[in-house]
Amino acid sequence: MKLVVLACLAAVAVAAPQLQDNQPVVAILRDDRQDNGDGTFNYAFEADNGIAVEASGSPGSQGQSNIQGVYRFPLDDGTIAEVRYVADENGYRPESPLLPTPHSLPDHALAQIRFAEEQRALGVVFE
């Protein structure tokens, strides 16, 4: 019996979260949550390390949750990154100056697209 108790205590000690020397403890400054029970909700979370999240949601027309929100986190240079987003029946759409944008199409590709549109307008069909 003593061996079982000792084994359980050893298992608890091994499973306990271990803090790294270089990992500071993060304090939670704000944790507000509201669920209205009808599919609408709001939450806001903020930690002392600069991470913050806010979102609000409502039921969507196709059974999904429609959510609008923002999340922020500190960058290595000390500035704060911010991403605003909408998630609904049209998918997830983030907005931030940090997100990569596609390169513009070269002129020859734009010319080919215009030519194809002109042919479609004339009724040209390729089989």
GROMACS .gro file of N, CA, C and O in nm:
model
  508
    1MET      N    1   0.083  -0.119   0.000
    1MET     CA    2   0.000   0.000   0.000
    1MET      C    3   0.087   0.126   0.000
    1MET      O    4   0.056   0.221  -0.070
    2LYS      N    5   0.193   0.125   0.080
    2LYS     CA    6   0.281   0.241   0.085
    2LYS      C    7   0.346   0.265  -0.050
    2LYS      O    8   0.367   0.379  -0.090
    3LEU      N    9   0.374   0.157  -0.119
    3LEU     CA   10   0.435   0.169  -0.252
    3LEU      C   11   0.339   0.236  -0.350
    3LEU      O   12   0.380   0.320  -0.430
    4VAL      N   13   0.209   0.203  -0.342
    4VAL     CA   14   0.109   0.264  -0.430
    4VAL      C   15   0.097   0.414  -0.401
    4VAL      O   16   0.094   0.496  -0.493
    5VAL      N   17   0.093   0.452  -0.274
    5VAL     CA   18   0.083   0.593  -0.236
    5VAL      C   19   0.207   0.668  -0.283
    5VAL      O   20   0.200   0.778  -0.339
    6LEU      N   21   0.323   0.608  -0.264
    6LEU     CA   22   0.447   0.669  -0.308
    6LEU      C   23   0.450   0.686  -0.460
    6LEU      O   24   0.490   0.791  -0.511
    7ALA      N   25   0.402   0.585  -0.532
    7ALA     CA   26   0.397   0.593  -0.678
    7ALA      C   27   0.301   0.704  -0.722
    7ALA      O   28   0.329   0.777  -0.818
    8CYS      N   29   0.187   0.718  -0.656
    8CYS     CA   30   0.090   0.825  -0.690
    8CYS      C   31   0.151   0.963  -0.664
    8CYS      O   32   0.135   1.054  -0.745
    9LEU      N   33   0.219   0.978  -0.551
    9LEU     CA   34   0.282   1.107  -0.522
    9LEU      C   35   0.391   1.140  -0.624
    9LEU      O   36   0.405   1.254  -0.667
   10ALA      N   37   0.467   1.040  -0.665
   10ALA     CA   38   0.571   1.062  -0.766
   10ALA      C   39   0.507   1.101  -0.899
   10ALA      O   40   0.557   1.190  -0.970
   11ALA      N   41   0.396   1.038  -0.935
   11ALA     CA   42   0.328   1.071  -1.060
   11ALA      C   43   0.276   1.214  -1.059
   11ALA      O   44   0.286   1.287  -1.158
   12VAL      N   45   0.221   1.257  -0.945
   12VAL     CA   46   0.171   1.395  -0.933
   12VAL      C   47   0.286   1.493  -0.945
   12VAL      O   48   0.276   1.596  -1.012
   13ALA      N   49   0.397   1.465  -0.884
   13ALA     CA   50   0.513   1.554  -0.890
   13ALA      C   51   0.568   1.566  -1.031
   13ALA      O   52   0.604   1.674  -1.077
   14VAL      N   53   0.572   1.456  -1.104
   14VAL     CA   54   0.623   1.458  -1.241
   14VAL      C   55   0.526   1.530  -1.333
   14VAL      O   56   0.566   1.600  -1.426
   15ALA      N   57   0.395   1.516  -1.309
   15ALA     CA   58   0.294   1.576  -1.397
   15ALA      C   59   0.272   1.725  -1.370
   15ALA      O   60   0.213   1.794  -1.452
   16ALA      N   61   0.320   1.776  -1.260
   16ALA     CA   62   0.301   1.918  -1.227
   16ALA      C   63   0.373   2.005  -1.329
   16ALA      O   64   0.481   1.971  -1.376
   17PRO      N   65   0.312   2.118  -1.368
   17PRO     CA   66   0.377   2.206  -1.465
   17PRO      C   67   0.511   2.256  -1.412
   17PRO      O   68   0.522   2.293  -1.296
   18GLN      N   69   0.609   2.256  -1.497
   18GLN     CA   70   0.742   2.299  -1.460
   18GLN      C   71   0.769   2.436  -1.522
   18GLN      O   72   0.756   2.453  -1.643
   19LEU      N   73   0.805   2.533  -1.441
   19LEU     CA   74   0.838   2.665  -1.492
   19LEU      C   75   0.985   2.666  -1.534
   19LEU      O   76   1.071   2.616  -1.461
   20GLN      N   77   1.010   2.721  -1.650
   20GLN     CA   78   1.148   2.738  -1.695
   20GLN      C   79   1.205   2.863  -1.628
   20GLN      O   80   1.133   2.957  -1.597
   21ASP      N   81   1.334   2.865  -1.609
   21ASP     CA   82   1.397   2.982  -1.548
   21ASP      C   83   1.377   3.107  -1.631
   21ASP      O   84   1.365   3.217  -1.579
   22ASN      N   85   1.373   3.092  -1.763
   22ASN     CA   86   1.361   3.208  -1.851
   22ASN      C   87   1.215   3.237  -1.890
   22ASN      O   88   1.190   3.322  -1.973
   23GLN      N   89   1.118   3.166  -1.832
   23GLN     CA   90   0.977   3.187  -1.864
   23GLN      C   91   0.910   3.262  -1.748
   23GLN      O   92   0.890   3.205  -1.641
   24PRO      N   93   0.877   3.390  -1.767
   24PRO     CA   94   0.813   3.464  -1.658
   24PRO      C   95   0.668   3.418  -1.638
   24PRO      O   96   0.604   3.368  -1.729
   25VAL      N   97   0.621   3.436  -1.519
   25VAL     CA   98   0.482   3.408  -1.488
   25VAL      C   99   0.400   3.524  -1.545
   25VAL      O  100   0.436   3.640  -1.527
   26VAL      N  101   0.292   3.493  -1.614
   26VAL     CA  102   0.208   3.595  -1.677
   26VAL      C  103   0.082   3.612  -1.594
   26VAL      O  104   0.011   3.515  -1.568
   27ALA      N  105   0.054   3.735  -1.557
   27ALA     CA  106  -0.067   3.765  -1.480
   27ALA      C  107  -0.181   3.796  -1.574
   27ALA      O  108  -0.163   3.865  -1.675
   28ILE      N  109  -0.298   3.747  -1.541
   28ILE     CA  110  -0.419   3.777  -1.619
   28ILE      C  111  -0.480   3.904  -1.561
   28ILE      O  112  -0.517   3.909  -1.443
   29LEU      N  113  -0.489   4.008  -1.646
   29LEU     CA  114  -0.542   4.136  -1.601
   29LEU      C  115  -0.693   4.145  -1.618
   29LEU      O  116  -0.762   4.215  -1.543
   30ARG      N  117  -0.744   4.074  -1.718
   30ARG     CA  118  -0.887   4.083  -1.749
   30ARG      C  119  -0.932   3.953  -1.811
   30ARG      O  120  -0.863   3.898  -1.898
   31ASP      N  121  -1.046   3.903  -1.768
   31ASP     CA  122  -1.104   3.782  -1.826
   31ASP      C  123  -1.255   3.793  -1.811
   31ASP      O  124  -1.313   3.747  -1.712
   32ASP      N  125  -1.319   3.860  -1.906
   32ASP     CA  126  -1.463   3.881  -1.904
   32ASP      C  127  -1.527   3.789  -2.007
   32ASP      O  128  -1.485   3.786  -2.123
   33ARG      N  129  -1.630   3.717  -1.966
   33ARG     CA  130  -1.701   3.627  -2.057
   33ARG      C  131  -1.851   3.641  -2.034
   33ARG      O  132  -1.896   3.648  -1.920
   34GLN      N  133  -1.925   3.641  -2.144
   34GLN     CA  134  -2.070   3.649  -2.135
   34GLN      C  135  -2.129   3.559  -2.242
   34GLN      O  136  -2.104   3.578  -2.361
   35ASP      N  137  -2.207   3.461  -2.200
   35ASP     CA  138  -2.279   3.373  -2.291
   35ASP      C  139  -2.427   3.390  -2.260
   35ASP      O  140  -2.472   3.359  -2.150
   36ASN      N  141  -2.500   3.441  -2.357
   36ASN     CA  142  -2.641   3.473  -2.334
   36ASN      C  143  -2.732   3.352  -2.349
   36ASN      O  144  -2.853   3.363  -2.329
   37GLY      N  145  -2.678   3.237  -2.388
   37GLY     CA  146  -2.759   3.117  -2.400
   37GLY      C  147  -2.838   3.106  -2.528
   37GLY      O  148  -2.901   3.004  -2.554
   38ASP      N  149  -2.836   3.210  -2.610
   38ASP     CA  150  -2.910   3.207  -2.737
   38ASP      C  151  -2.816   3.206  -2.858
   38ASP      O  152  -2.857   3.232  -2.970
   39GLY      N  153  -2.689   3.177  -2.833
   39GLY     CA  154  -2.591   3.176  -2.941
   39GLY      C  155  -2.510   3.304  -2.949
   39GLY      O  156  -2.412   3.310  -3.023
   40THR      N  157  -2.549   3.405  -2.875
   40THR     CA  158  -2.471   3.529  -2.873
   40THR      C  159  -2.376   3.525  -2.754
   40THR      O  160  -2.408   3.471  -2.649
   41PHE      N  161  -2.258   3.582  -2.774
   41PHE     CA  162  -2.159   3.583  -2.667
   41PHE      C  163  -2.062   3.697  -2.686
   41PHE      O  164  -2.052   3.756  -2.794
   42ASN      N  165  -1.990   3.729  -2.581
   42ASN     CA  166  -1.881   3.827  -2.581
   42ASN      C  167  -1.773   3.776  -2.488
   42ASN      O  168  -1.803   3.712  -2.387
   43TYR      N  169  -1.649   3.802  -2.523
   43TYR     CA  170  -1.542   3.776  -2.429
   43TYR      C  171  -1.427   3.872  -2.453
   43TYR      O  172  -1.409   3.924  -2.563
   44ALA      N  173  -1.353   3.898  -2.347
   44ALA     CA  174  -1.236   3.984  -2.352
   44ALA      C  175  -1.133   3.928  -2.255
   44ALA      O  176  -1.167   3.891  -2.142
   45PHE      N  177  -1.011   3.919  -2.302
   45PHE     CA  178  -0.902   3.862  -2.223
   45PHE      C  179  -0.780   3.951  -2.240
   45PHE      O  180  -0.752   3.995  -2.351
   46GLU      N  181  -0.710   3.977  -2.130
   46GLU     CA  182  -0.588   4.057  -2.138
   46GLU      C  183  -0.487   4.006  -2.036
   46GLU      O  184  -0.523   3.982  -1.920
   47ALA      N  185  -0.364   3.992  -2.079
   47ALA     CA  186  -0.256   3.949  -1.991
   47ALA      C  187  -0.154   4.061  -1.977
   47ALA      O  188  -0.146   4.149  -2.063
   48ASP      N  189  -0.074   4.056  -1.872
   48ASP     CA  190   0.022   4.163  -1.848
   48ASP      C  191   0.140   4.160  -1.944
   48ASP      O  192   0.220   4.253  -1.946
   49ASN      N  193   0.151   4.059  -2.027
   49ASN     CA  194   0.260   4.054  -2.126
   49ASN      C  195   0.221   4.117  -2.259
   49ASN      O  196   0.294   4.109  -2.357
   50GLY      N  197   0.102   4.181  -2.266
   50GLY     CA  198   0.061   4.251  -2.386
   50GLY      C  199  -0.034   4.174  -2.476
   50GLY      O  200  -0.086   4.227  -2.573
   51ILE      N  201  -0.061   4.048  -2.445
   51ILE     CA  202  -0.154   3.970  -2.525
   51ILE      C  203  -0.296   4.007  -2.484
   51ILE      O  204  -0.329   4.012  -2.366
   52ALA      N  205  -0.382   4.032  -2.584
   52ALA     CA  206  -0.522   4.067  -2.558
   52ALA      C  207  -0.609   4.011  -2.670
   52ALA      O  208  -0.567   4.007  -2.786
   53VAL      N  209  -0.728   3.967  -2.634
   53VAL     CA  210  -0.824   3.911  -2.729
   53VAL      C  211  -0.962   3.963  -2.693
   53VAL      O  212  -0.998   3.967  -2.576
   54GLU      N  213  -1.038   4.005  -2.793
   54GLU     CA  214  -1.177   4.045  -2.774
   54GLU      C  215  -1.258   3.988  -2.889
   54GLU      O  216  -1.212   3.989  -3.003
   55ALA      N  217  -1.378   3.939  -2.860
   55ALA     CA  218  -1.464   3.886  -2.966
   55ALA      C  219  -1.609   3.891  -2.922
   55ALA      O  220  -1.640   3.888  -2.803
   56SER      N  221  -1.695   3.899  -3.021
   56SER     CA  222  -1.838   3.888  -2.997
   56SER      C  223  -1.896   3.803  -3.109
   56SER      O  224  -1.846   3.804  -3.221
   57GLY      N  225  -1.998   3.727  -3.076
   57GLY     CA  226  -2.053   3.636  -3.175
   57GLY      C  227  -2.204   3.628  -3.167
   57GLY      O  228  -2.266   3.664  -3.067
   58SER      N  229  -2.260   3.577  -3.276
   58SER     CA  230  -2.404   3.556  -3.286
   58SER      C  231  -2.429   3.440  -3.381
   58SER      O  232  -2.343   3.406  -3.463
   59PRO      N  233  -2.546   3.377  -3.373
   59PRO     CA  234  -2.576   3.266  -3.463
   59PRO      C  235  -2.584   3.314  -3.607
   59PRO      O  236  -2.634   3.424  -3.635
   60GLY      N  237  -2.535   3.232  -3.698
   60GLY     CA  238  -2.539   3.266  -3.840
   60GLY      C  239  -2.657   3.202  -3.910
   60GLY      O  240  -2.723   3.112  -3.857
   61SER      N  241  -2.682   3.245  -4.031
   61SER     CA  242  -2.797   3.199  -4.107
   61SER      C  243  -2.784   3.055  -4.154
   61SER      O  244  -2.883   2.991  -4.186
   62GLN      N  245  -2.662   3.002  -4.156
   62GLN     CA  246  -2.641   2.865  -4.204
   62GLN      C  247  -2.593   2.773  -4.092
   62GLN      O  248  -2.529   2.671  -4.117
   63GLY      N  249  -2.623   2.808  -3.968
   63GLY     CA  250  -2.587   2.724  -3.854
   63GLY      C  251  -2.451   2.752  -3.794
   63GLY      O  252  -2.414   2.691  -3.694
   64GLN      N  253  -2.376   2.841  -3.854
   64GLN     CA  254  -2.243   2.873  -3.803
   64GLN      C  255  -2.251   2.984  -3.700
   64GLN      O  256  -2.354   3.045  -3.682
   65SER      N  257  -2.142   3.006  -3.631
   65SER     CA  258  -2.130   3.121  -3.542
   65SER      C  259  -2.065   3.233  -3.620
   65SER      O  260  -1.961   3.214  -3.682
   66ASN      N  261  -2.126   3.350  -3.620
   66ASN     CA  262  -2.065   3.469  -3.679
   66ASN      C  263  -1.988   3.539  -3.569
   66ASN      O  264  -2.044   3.571  -3.464
   67ILE      N  265  -1.860   3.562  -3.592
   67ILE     CA  266  -1.775   3.619  -3.489
   67ILE      C  267  -1.698   3.738  -3.547
   67ILE      O  268  -1.649   3.732  -3.659
   68GLN      N  269  -1.692   3.844  -3.470
   68GLN     CA  270  -1.608   3.959  -3.500
   68GLN      C  271  -1.515   3.976  -3.382
   68GLN      O  272  -1.558   3.966  -3.268
   69GLY      N  273  -1.388   4.002  -3.412
   69GLY     CA  274  -1.296   4.016  -3.301
   69GLY      C  275  -1.164   4.079  -3.339
   69GLY      O  276  -1.141   4.117  -3.453
   70VAL      N  277  -1.078   4.085  -3.240
   70VAL     CA  278  -0.945   4.141  -3.257
   70VAL      C  279  -0.853   4.071  -3.158
   70VAL      O  280  -0.896   4.032  -3.049
   71TYR      N  281  -0.729   4.048  -3.200
   71TYR     CA  282  -0.629   4.000  -3.105
   71TYR      C  283  -0.502   4.080  -3.124
   71TYR      O  284  -0.470   4.126  -3.232
   72ARG      N  285  -0.432   4.100  -3.012
   72ARG     CA  286  -0.311   4.181  -3.009
   72ARG      C  287  -0.202   4.104  -2.936
   72ARG      O  288  -0.231   4.031  -2.841
   73PHE      N  289  -0.079   4.126  -2.980
   73PHE     CA  290   0.035   4.064  -2.911
   73PHE      C  291   0.159   4.148  -2.938
   73PHE      O  292   0.169   4.214  -3.041
   74PRO      N  293   0.253   4.147  -2.845
   74PRO     CA  294   0.374   4.228  -2.862
   74PRO      C  295   0.472   4.162  -2.958
   74PRO      O  296   0.486   4.040  -2.961
   75LEU      N  297   0.537   4.243  -3.037
   75LEU     CA  298   0.643   4.197  -3.126
   75LEU      C  299   0.778   4.216  -3.058
   75LEU      O  300   0.789   4.286  -2.957
   76ASP      N  301   0.880   4.155  -3.114
   76ASP     CA  302   1.014   4.162  -3.054
   76ASP      C  303   1.067   4.305  -3.043
   76ASP      O  304   1.146   4.336  -2.954
   77ASP      N  305   1.021   4.394  -3.134
   77ASP     CA  306   1.071   4.532  -3.130
   77ASP      C  307   0.992   4.620  -3.031
   77ASP      O  308   1.016   4.740  -3.021
   78GLY      N  309   0.896   4.561  -2.961
   78GLY     CA  310   0.820   4.635  -2.862
   78GLY      C  311   0.689   4.690  -2.911
   78GLY      O  312   0.607   4.736  -2.831
   79THR      N  313   0.666   4.691  -3.042
   79THR     CA  314   0.537   4.737  -3.095
   79THR      C  315   0.432   4.629  -3.073
   79THR      O  316   0.463   4.513  -3.048
   80ILE      N  317   0.308   4.669  -3.086
   80ILE     CA  318   0.196   4.577  -3.067
   80ILE      C  319   0.137   4.542  -3.204
   80ILE      O  320   0.099   4.630  -3.281
   81ALA      N  321   0.128   4.414  -3.232
   81ALA     CA  322   0.063   4.366  -3.354
   81ALA      C  323  -0.085   4.352  -3.327
   81ALA      O  324  -0.126   4.312  -3.217
   82GLU      N  325  -0.166   4.387  -3.426
   82GLU     CA  326  -0.311   4.376  -3.410
   82GLU      C  327  -0.369   4.312  -3.534
   82GLU      O  328  -0.336   4.350  -3.647
   83VAL      N  329  -0.458   4.216  -3.513
   83VAL     CA  330  -0.530   4.151  -3.622
   83VAL      C  331  -0.678   4.159  -3.591
   83VAL      O  332  -0.724   4.112  -3.486
   84ARG      N  333  -0.754   4.222  -3.679
   84ARG     CA  334  -0.900   4.228  -3.668
   84ARG      C  335  -0.955   4.123  -3.764
   84ARG      O  336  -0.899   4.102  -3.871
   85TYR      N  337  -1.066   4.060  -3.727
   85TYR     CA  338  -1.119   3.955  -3.813
   85TYR      C  339  -1.270   3.946  -3.804
   85TYR      O  340  -1.333   3.991  -3.709
   86VAL      N  341  -1.325   3.885  -3.907
   86VAL     CA  342  -1.465   3.847  -3.914
   86VAL      C  343  -1.466   3.701  -3.958
   86VAL      O  344  -1.392   3.663  -4.049
   87ALA      N  345  -1.546   3.620  -3.893
   87ALA     CA  346  -1.564   3.481  -3.933
   87ALA      C  347  -1.714   3.456  -3.942
   87ALA      O  348  -1.786   3.473  -3.844
   88ASP      N  349  -1.760   3.420  -4.062
   88ASP     CA  350  -1.903   3.398  -4.083
   88ASP      C  351  -1.922   3.301  -4.199
   88ASP      O  352  -1.831   3.227  -4.231
   89GLU      N  353  -2.039   3.305  -4.262
   89GLU     CA  354  -2.066   3.212  -4.373
   89GLU      C  355  -1.971   3.233  -4.492
   89GLU      O  356  -1.960   3.148  -4.578
   90ASN      N  357  -1.900   3.344  -4.494
   90ASN     CA  358  -1.803   3.370  -4.601
   90ASN      C  359  -1.661   3.332  -4.562
   90ASN      O  360  -1.567   3.365  -4.632
   91GLY      N  361  -1.645   3.268  -4.446
   91GLY     CA  362  -1.513   3.224  -4.403
   91GLY      C  363  -1.448   3.319  -4.305
   91GLY      O  364  -1.511   3.411  -4.252
   92TYR      N  365  -1.320   3.295  -4.282
   92TYR     CA  366  -1.240   3.376  -4.189
   92TYR      C  367  -1.169   3.483  -4.270
   92TYR      O  368  -1.099   3.453  -4.367
   93ARG      N  369  -1.187   3.611  -4.232
   93ARG     CA  370  -1.127   3.722  -4.306
   93ARG      C  371  -1.051   3.813  -4.210
   93ARG      O  372  -1.110   3.903  -4.150
   94PRO      N  373  -0.922   3.790  -4.199
   94PRO     CA  374  -0.841   3.876  -4.111
   94PRO      C  375  -0.797   4.003  -4.184
   94PRO      O  376  -0.785   4.004  -4.307
   95GLU      N  377  -0.773   4.108  -4.108
   95GLU     CA  378  -0.720   4.234  -4.161
   95GLU      C  379  -0.610   4.282  -4.069
   95GLU      O  380  -0.631   4.295  -3.949
   96SER      N  381  -0.493   4.307  -4.127
   96SER     CA  382  -0.381   4.358  -4.050
   96SER      C  383  -0.272   4.401  -4.147
   96SER      O  384  -0.251   4.335  -4.249
   97PRO      N  385  -0.200   4.507  -4.116
   97PRO     CA  386  -0.088   4.545  -4.201
   97PRO      C  387   0.025   4.441  -4.196
   97PRO      O  388   0.115   4.443  -4.278
   98LEU      N  389   0.020   4.350  -4.100
   98LEU     CA  390   0.123   4.248  -4.088
   98LEU      C  391   0.103   4.130  -4.182
   98LEU      O  392   0.195   4.053  -4.205
   99LEU      N  393  -0.018   4.115  -4.236
   99LEU     CA  394  -0.046   4.000  -4.322
   99LEU      C  395   0.014   4.020  -4.461
   99LEU      O  396   0.010   4.131  -4.515
  100PRO      N  397   0.068   3.915  -4.519
  100PRO     CA  398   0.124   3.928  -4.654
  100PRO      C  399   0.014   3.953  -4.755
  100PRO      O  400  -0.099   3.909  -4.738
  101THR      N  401   0.046   4.026  -4.859
  101THR     CA  402  -0.050   4.052  -4.967
  101THR      C  403   0.005   3.992  -5.095
  101THR      O  404   0.126   3.984  -5.114
  102PRO      N  405  -0.083   3.950  -5.185
  102PRO     CA  406  -0.035   3.890  -5.309
  102PRO      C  407   0.031   3.995  -5.398
  102PRO      O  408  -0.001   4.114  -5.392
  103HIS      N  409   0.126   3.950  -5.477
  103HIS     CA  410   0.191   4.038  -5.573
  103HIS      C  411   0.091   4.078  -5.681
  103HIS      O  412   0.000   4.004  -5.714
  104SER      N  413   0.108   4.196  -5.738
  104SER     CA  414   0.021   4.236  -5.847
  104SER      C  415   0.055   4.152  -5.971
  104SER      O  416   0.167   4.106  -5.987
  105LEU      N  417  -0.046   4.132  -6.054
  105LEU     CA  418  -0.026   4.052  -6.175
  105LEU      C  419   0.058   4.128  -6.276
  105LEU      O  420   0.043   4.251  -6.290
  106PRO      N  421   0.142   4.059  -6.350
  106PRO     CA  422   0.220   4.127  -6.454
  106PRO      C  423   0.128   4.172  -6.568
  106PRO      O  424   0.019   4.120  -6.587
  107ASP      N  425   0.175   4.269  -6.646
  107ASP     CA  426   0.094   4.328  -6.754
  107ASP      C  427   0.047   4.223  -6.854
  107ASP      O  428  -0.067   4.228  -6.901
  108HIS      N  429   0.134   4.126  -6.890
  108HIS     CA  430   0.092   4.026  -6.989
  108HIS      C  431  -0.022   3.939  -6.936
  108HIS      O  432  -0.111   3.899  -7.012
  109ALA      N  433  -0.025   3.913  -6.805
  109ALA     CA  434  -0.134   3.834  -6.748
  109ALA      C  435  -0.264   3.915  -6.748
  109ALA      O  436  -0.371   3.862  -6.779
  110LEU      N  437  -0.254   4.044  -6.716
  110LEU     CA  438  -0.373   4.130  -6.721
  110LEU      C  439  -0.428   4.140  -6.863
  110LEU      O  440  -0.550   4.139  -6.884
  111ALA      N  441  -0.338   4.146  -6.961
  111ALA     CA  442  -0.382   4.151  -7.102
  111ALA      C  443  -0.454   4.022  -7.140
  111ALA      O  444  -0.556   4.025  -7.211
  112GLN      N  445  -0.405   3.908  -7.095
  112GLN     CA  446  -0.470   3.780  -7.125
  112GLN      C  447  -0.608   3.774  -7.060
  112GLN      O  448  -0.704   3.724  -7.121
  113ILE      N  449  -0.621   3.824  -6.939
  113ILE     CA  450  -0.750   3.823  -6.871
  113ILE      C  451  -0.849   3.912  -6.944
  113ILE      O  452  -0.965   3.875  -6.968
  114ARG      N  453  -0.805   4.032  -6.986
  114ARG     CA  454  -0.893   4.123  -7.062
  114ARG      C  455  -0.936   4.058  -7.193
  114ARG      O  456  -1.054   4.065  -7.231
  115PHE      N  457  -0.842   3.993  -7.262
  115PHE     CA  458  -0.873   3.928  -7.389
  115PHE      C  459  -0.977   3.816  -7.369
  115PHE      O  460  -1.073   3.804  -7.446
  116ALA      N  461  -0.961   3.737  -7.264
  116ALA     CA  462  -1.056   3.629  -7.236
  116ALA      C  463  -1.194   3.685  -7.202
  116ALA      O  464  -1.297   3.631  -7.246
  117GLU      N  465  -1.199   3.795  -7.128
  117GLU     CA  466  -1.327   3.857  -7.095
  117GLU      C  467  -1.395   3.910  -7.222
  117GLU      O  468  -1.517   3.899  -7.237
  118GLU      N  469  -1.318   3.969  -7.312
  118GLU     CA  470  -1.375   4.018  -7.438
  118GLU      C  471  -1.431   3.903  -7.519
  118GLU      O  472  -1.540   3.914  -7.578
  119GLN      N  473  -1.358   3.791  -7.525
  119GLN     CA  474  -1.408   3.676  -7.601
  119GLN      C  475  -1.535   3.619  -7.539
  119GLN      O  476  -1.628   3.584  -7.611
  120ARG      N  477  -1.540   3.610  -7.407
  120ARG     CA  478  -1.662   3.562  -7.341
  120ARG      C  479  -1.779   3.654  -7.372
  120ARG      O  480  -1.890   3.609  -7.395
  121ALA      N  481  -1.755   3.786  -7.372
  121ALA     CA  482  -1.863   3.882  -7.400
  121ALA      C  483  -1.914   3.866  -7.542
  121ALA      O  484  -2.033   3.891  -7.570
  122LEU      N  485  -1.826   3.824  -7.635
  122LEU     CA  486  -1.868   3.801  -7.774
  122LEU      C  487  -1.932   3.664  -7.794
  122LEU      O  488  -1.978   3.632  -7.903
  123GLY      N  489  -1.930   3.580  -7.690
  123GLY     CA  490  -1.991   3.448  -7.700
  123GLY      C  491  -1.896   3.339  -7.748
  123GLY      O  492  -1.939   3.231  -7.785
  124VAL      N  493  -1.768   3.369  -7.755
  124VAL     CA  494  -1.669   3.269  -7.800
  124VAL      C  495  -1.659   3.162  -7.692
  124VAL      O  496  -1.642   3.189  -7.574
  125VAL      N  497  -1.672   3.034  -7.737
  125VAL     CA  498  -1.662   2.920  -7.647
  125VAL      C  499  -1.558   2.824  -7.701
  125VAL      O  500  -1.560   2.792  -7.820
  126PHE      N  501  -1.468   2.780  -7.617
  126PHE     CA  502  -1.368   2.681  -7.658
  126PHE      C  503  -1.409   2.545  -7.601
  126PHE      O  504  -1.452   2.535  -7.488
  127GLU      N  505  -1.394   2.443  -7.685
  127GLU     CA  506  -1.430   2.309  -7.641
  127GLU      C  507  -1.310   2.224  -7.620
  127GLU      O  508  -1.210   2.232  -7.671
   0.00000   0.00000   0.00000
